[in-house]
Amino acid sequence: MIILDTGATRALAEGHKTLNLLAGNMASSPGDLLRIPALCLMQAESEDAGAAGRVLAFSSVVVDDLNTSASVTVGTMIRDGYGGPDICHALYCALPRAEFTGMSILLTDREQNYPPGVVTVDIDSPGMLGFC
């Protein structure tokens, strides 16, 4: 599962070349989706009017809702000092889940905001996910 945090969501909305290529390629692969945690989408929209609409225009982008159990876990993470609501929702989305197999990859422009053990990829790293 590929997850975009707030910074990656803003970058996609602003036309980041590699992320746009990734979103386009994933649209042509059935079942491949970019997941944006709802609180990351909210934060991106609060910082850039229209960002949500621009990223949701990609058919390969879906929003990971903040359901009841996610709300409790994210709230606990915030209280325990893992970061703000958007960072903690991204962390929650990266946790192993029964409905997703394999390893989650968190795309970000702020790798330092995430604890060790979370697989993060800087959106500006050379050859991110094999795309240049």
mmCIF file of C-alpha atoms in Angstrom:
data_model
loop_
_atom_site.group_PDB
_atom_site.id
_atom_site.type_symbol
_atom_site.label_atom_id
_atom_site.label_comp_id
_atom_site.label_asym_id
_atom_site.label_seq_id
_atom_site.Cartn_x
_atom_site.Cartn_y
_atom_site.Cartn_z
ATOM 1 C CA MET A 1 0.000 0.000 0.000
ATOM 2 C CA ILE A 2 1.317 3.445 -0.896
ATOM 3 C CA ILE A 3 0.311 6.269 1.428
ATOM 4 C CA LEU A 4 0.760 9.991 0.804
ATOM 5 C CA ASP A 5 1.141 12.225 3.845
ATOM 6 C CA THR A 6 0.281 15.938 3.912
ATOM 7 C CA GLY A 7 3.496 17.057 2.206
ATOM 8 C CA ALA A 8 3.200 14.448 -0.538
ATOM 9 C CA THR A 9 -0.478 15.318 -1.011
ATOM 10 C CA ARG A 10 0.361 19.008 -1.400
ATOM 11 C CA ALA A 11 3.157 18.139 -3.816
ATOM 12 C CA LEU A 12 0.819 16.007 -5.936
ATOM 13 C CA ALA A 13 -1.712 18.859 -5.969
ATOM 14 C CA GLU A 14 1.027 21.278 -7.048
ATOM 15 C CA GLY A 15 2.060 19.070 -9.988
ATOM 16 C CA HIS A 16 5.111 17.234 -8.587
ATOM 17 C CA LYS A 17 6.455 15.487 -11.687
ATOM 18 C CA THR A 18 7.298 12.111 -10.132
ATOM 19 C CA LEU A 19 4.110 11.883 -8.066
ATOM 20 C CA ASN A 20 1.998 12.816 -11.081
ATOM 21 C CA LEU A 21 3.721 10.108 -13.116
ATOM 22 C CA LEU A 22 3.152 7.603 -10.296
ATOM 23 C CA ALA A 23 -0.552 8.527 -10.018
ATOM 24 C CA GLY A 24 -0.966 8.231 -13.781
ATOM 25 C CA ASN A 25 0.769 4.859 -13.929
ATOM 26 C CA MET A 26 -1.267 3.521 -11.035
ATOM 27 C CA ALA A 27 -4.486 4.568 -12.759
ATOM 28 C CA SER A 28 -3.698 2.105 -15.535
ATOM 29 C CA SER A 29 -3.034 -0.761 -13.110
ATOM 30 C CA PRO A 30 -6.244 -2.284 -11.723
ATOM 31 C CA GLY A 31 -6.258 -2.392 -7.938
ATOM 32 C CA ASP A 32 -3.264 -0.092 -7.504
ATOM 33 C CA LEU A 33 -4.226 2.953 -5.467
ATOM 34 C CA LEU A 34 -2.579 5.853 -3.690
ATOM 35 C CA ARG A 35 -4.100 6.268 -0.227
ATOM 36 C CA ILE A 36 -4.357 9.667 1.432
ATOM 37 C CA PRO A 37 -5.294 9.663 5.118
ATOM 38 C CA ALA A 38 -8.345 11.902 5.630
ATOM 39 C CA LEU A 39 -6.513 14.125 8.124
ATOM 40 C CA CYS A 40 -3.625 14.618 5.672
ATOM 41 C CA LEU A 41 -6.107 15.635 2.981
ATOM 42 C CA MET A 42 -7.756 18.013 5.461
ATOM 43 C CA GLN A 43 -4.396 19.582 6.383
ATOM 44 C CA ALA A 44 -3.333 19.914 2.738
ATOM 45 C CA GLU A 45 -6.615 21.642 1.889
ATOM 46 C CA SER A 46 -6.273 23.989 4.874
ATOM 47 C CA GLU A 47 -2.850 25.058 3.593
ATOM 48 C CA ASP A 48 -3.735 25.256 -0.118
ATOM 49 C CA ALA A 49 -7.280 26.002 -1.240
ATOM 50 C CA GLY A 50 -8.292 23.531 -3.934
ATOM 51 C CA ALA A 51 -5.574 20.963 -3.175
ATOM 52 C CA ALA A 52 -8.142 18.314 -2.242
ATOM 53 C CA GLY A 53 -10.014 18.696 -5.501
ATOM 54 C CA ARG A 54 -6.842 18.493 -7.552
ATOM 55 C CA VAL A 55 -5.617 15.267 -5.938
ATOM 56 C CA LEU A 56 -9.054 13.637 -5.878
ATOM 57 C CA ALA A 57 -9.271 14.196 -9.632
ATOM 58 C CA PHE A 58 -6.782 11.338 -10.046
ATOM 59 C CA SER A 59 -8.670 8.060 -10.422
ATOM 60 C CA SER A 60 -5.877 6.244 -8.578
ATOM 61 C CA VAL A 61 -6.304 8.319 -5.386
ATOM 62 C CA VAL A 62 -8.556 7.207 -2.537
ATOM 63 C CA VAL A 63 -9.082 8.651 0.930
ATOM 64 C CA ASP A 64 -8.470 6.503 3.988
ATOM 65 C CA ASP A 65 -11.352 7.453 6.274
ATOM 66 C CA LEU A 66 -11.017 8.208 9.945
ATOM 67 C CA ASN A 67 -13.419 5.607 11.309
ATOM 68 C CA THR A 68 -14.167 4.878 14.956
ATOM 69 C CA SER A 69 -11.225 2.603 15.713
ATOM 70 C CA ALA A 70 -8.861 4.819 13.725
ATOM 71 C CA SER A 71 -10.052 7.855 15.712
ATOM 72 C CA VAL A 72 -9.191 6.189 19.011
ATOM 73 C CA THR A 73 -5.781 4.992 17.816
ATOM 74 C CA VAL A 74 -4.868 8.318 16.191
ATOM 75 C CA GLY A 75 -5.964 10.189 19.325
ATOM 76 C CA THR A 76 -3.781 7.933 21.446
ATOM 77 C CA MET A 77 -0.809 8.513 19.141
ATOM 78 C CA ILE A 78 -1.278 12.286 19.377
ATOM 79 C CA ARG A 79 -1.508 12.112 23.176
ATOM 80 C CA ASP A 80 1.617 9.923 23.288
ATOM 81 C CA GLY A 81 3.589 12.521 21.337
ATOM 82 C CA TYR A 82 3.973 10.961 17.902
ATOM 83 C CA GLY A 83 2.967 14.195 16.171
ATOM 84 C CA GLY A 84 -0.033 16.161 15.033
ATOM 85 C CA PRO A 85 -3.289 14.728 13.728
ATOM 86 C CA ASP A 86 -2.139 14.410 10.118
ATOM 87 C CA ILE A 87 1.163 12.707 10.999
ATOM 88 C CA CYS A 88 -0.561 10.301 13.371
ATOM 89 C CA HIS A 89 -3.242 9.419 10.826
ATOM 90 C CA ALA A 90 -0.507 8.696 8.269
ATOM 91 C CA LEU A 91 1.236 6.505 10.855
ATOM 92 C CA TYR A 92 -2.032 4.698 11.561
ATOM 93 C CA CYS A 93 -2.513 4.027 7.844
ATOM 94 C CA ALA A 94 1.003 2.585 7.621
ATOM 95 C CA LEU A 95 0.299 0.028 10.373
ATOM 96 C CA PRO A 96 -0.281 -3.574 9.240
ATOM 97 C CA ARG A 97 -3.953 -4.319 8.553
ATOM 98 C CA ALA A 98 -5.842 -7.488 7.741
ATOM 99 C CA GLU A 99 -7.272 -6.059 4.514
ATOM 100 C CA PHE A 100 -3.862 -5.166 3.051
ATOM 101 C CA THR A 101 -1.031 -7.592 2.438
ATOM 102 C CA GLY A 102 2.561 -6.592 2.043
ATOM 103 C CA MET A 103 4.465 -3.617 3.358
ATOM 104 C CA SER A 104 3.114 -0.078 3.418
ATOM 105 C CA ILE A 105 5.234 2.716 1.983
ATOM 106 C CA LEU A 106 4.708 6.243 3.252
ATOM 107 C CA LEU A 107 5.610 8.946 0.725
ATOM 108 C CA THR A 108 6.601 12.194 2.408
ATOM 109 C CA ASP A 109 8.673 15.335 2.218
ATOM 110 C CA ARG A 110 9.389 15.052 5.959
ATOM 111 C CA GLU A 111 10.960 11.659 6.703
ATOM 112 C CA GLN A 112 12.332 12.962 10.004
ATOM 113 C CA ASN A 113 8.774 13.300 11.380
ATOM 114 C CA TYR A 114 8.249 9.539 11.456
ATOM 115 C CA PRO A 115 9.654 7.039 13.959
ATOM 116 C CA PRO A 116 12.143 4.309 13.042
ATOM 117 C CA GLY A 117 10.478 1.227 11.628
ATOM 118 C CA VAL A 118 8.073 3.119 9.379
ATOM 119 C CA VAL A 119 9.039 2.713 5.731
ATOM 120 C CA THR A 120 9.203 6.245 4.383
ATOM 121 C CA VAL A 121 10.379 7.447 0.989
ATOM 122 C CA ASP A 122 11.242 11.069 0.362
ATOM 123 C CA ILE A 123 9.262 12.324 -2.628
ATOM 124 C CA ASP A 124 12.360 14.097 -3.935
ATOM 125 C CA SER A 125 14.772 11.164 -3.594
ATOM 126 C CA PRO A 126 16.460 10.201 -6.866
ATOM 127 C CA GLY A 127 14.579 7.425 -8.605
ATOM 128 C CA MET A 128 11.702 7.396 -6.100
ATOM 129 C CA LEU A 129 9.963 4.043 -6.487
ATOM 130 C CA GLY A 130 11.856 3.461 -9.730
ATOM 131 C CA PHE A 131 10.391 6.502 -11.500
ATOM 132 C CA CYS A 132 12.643 9.349 -12.607
#
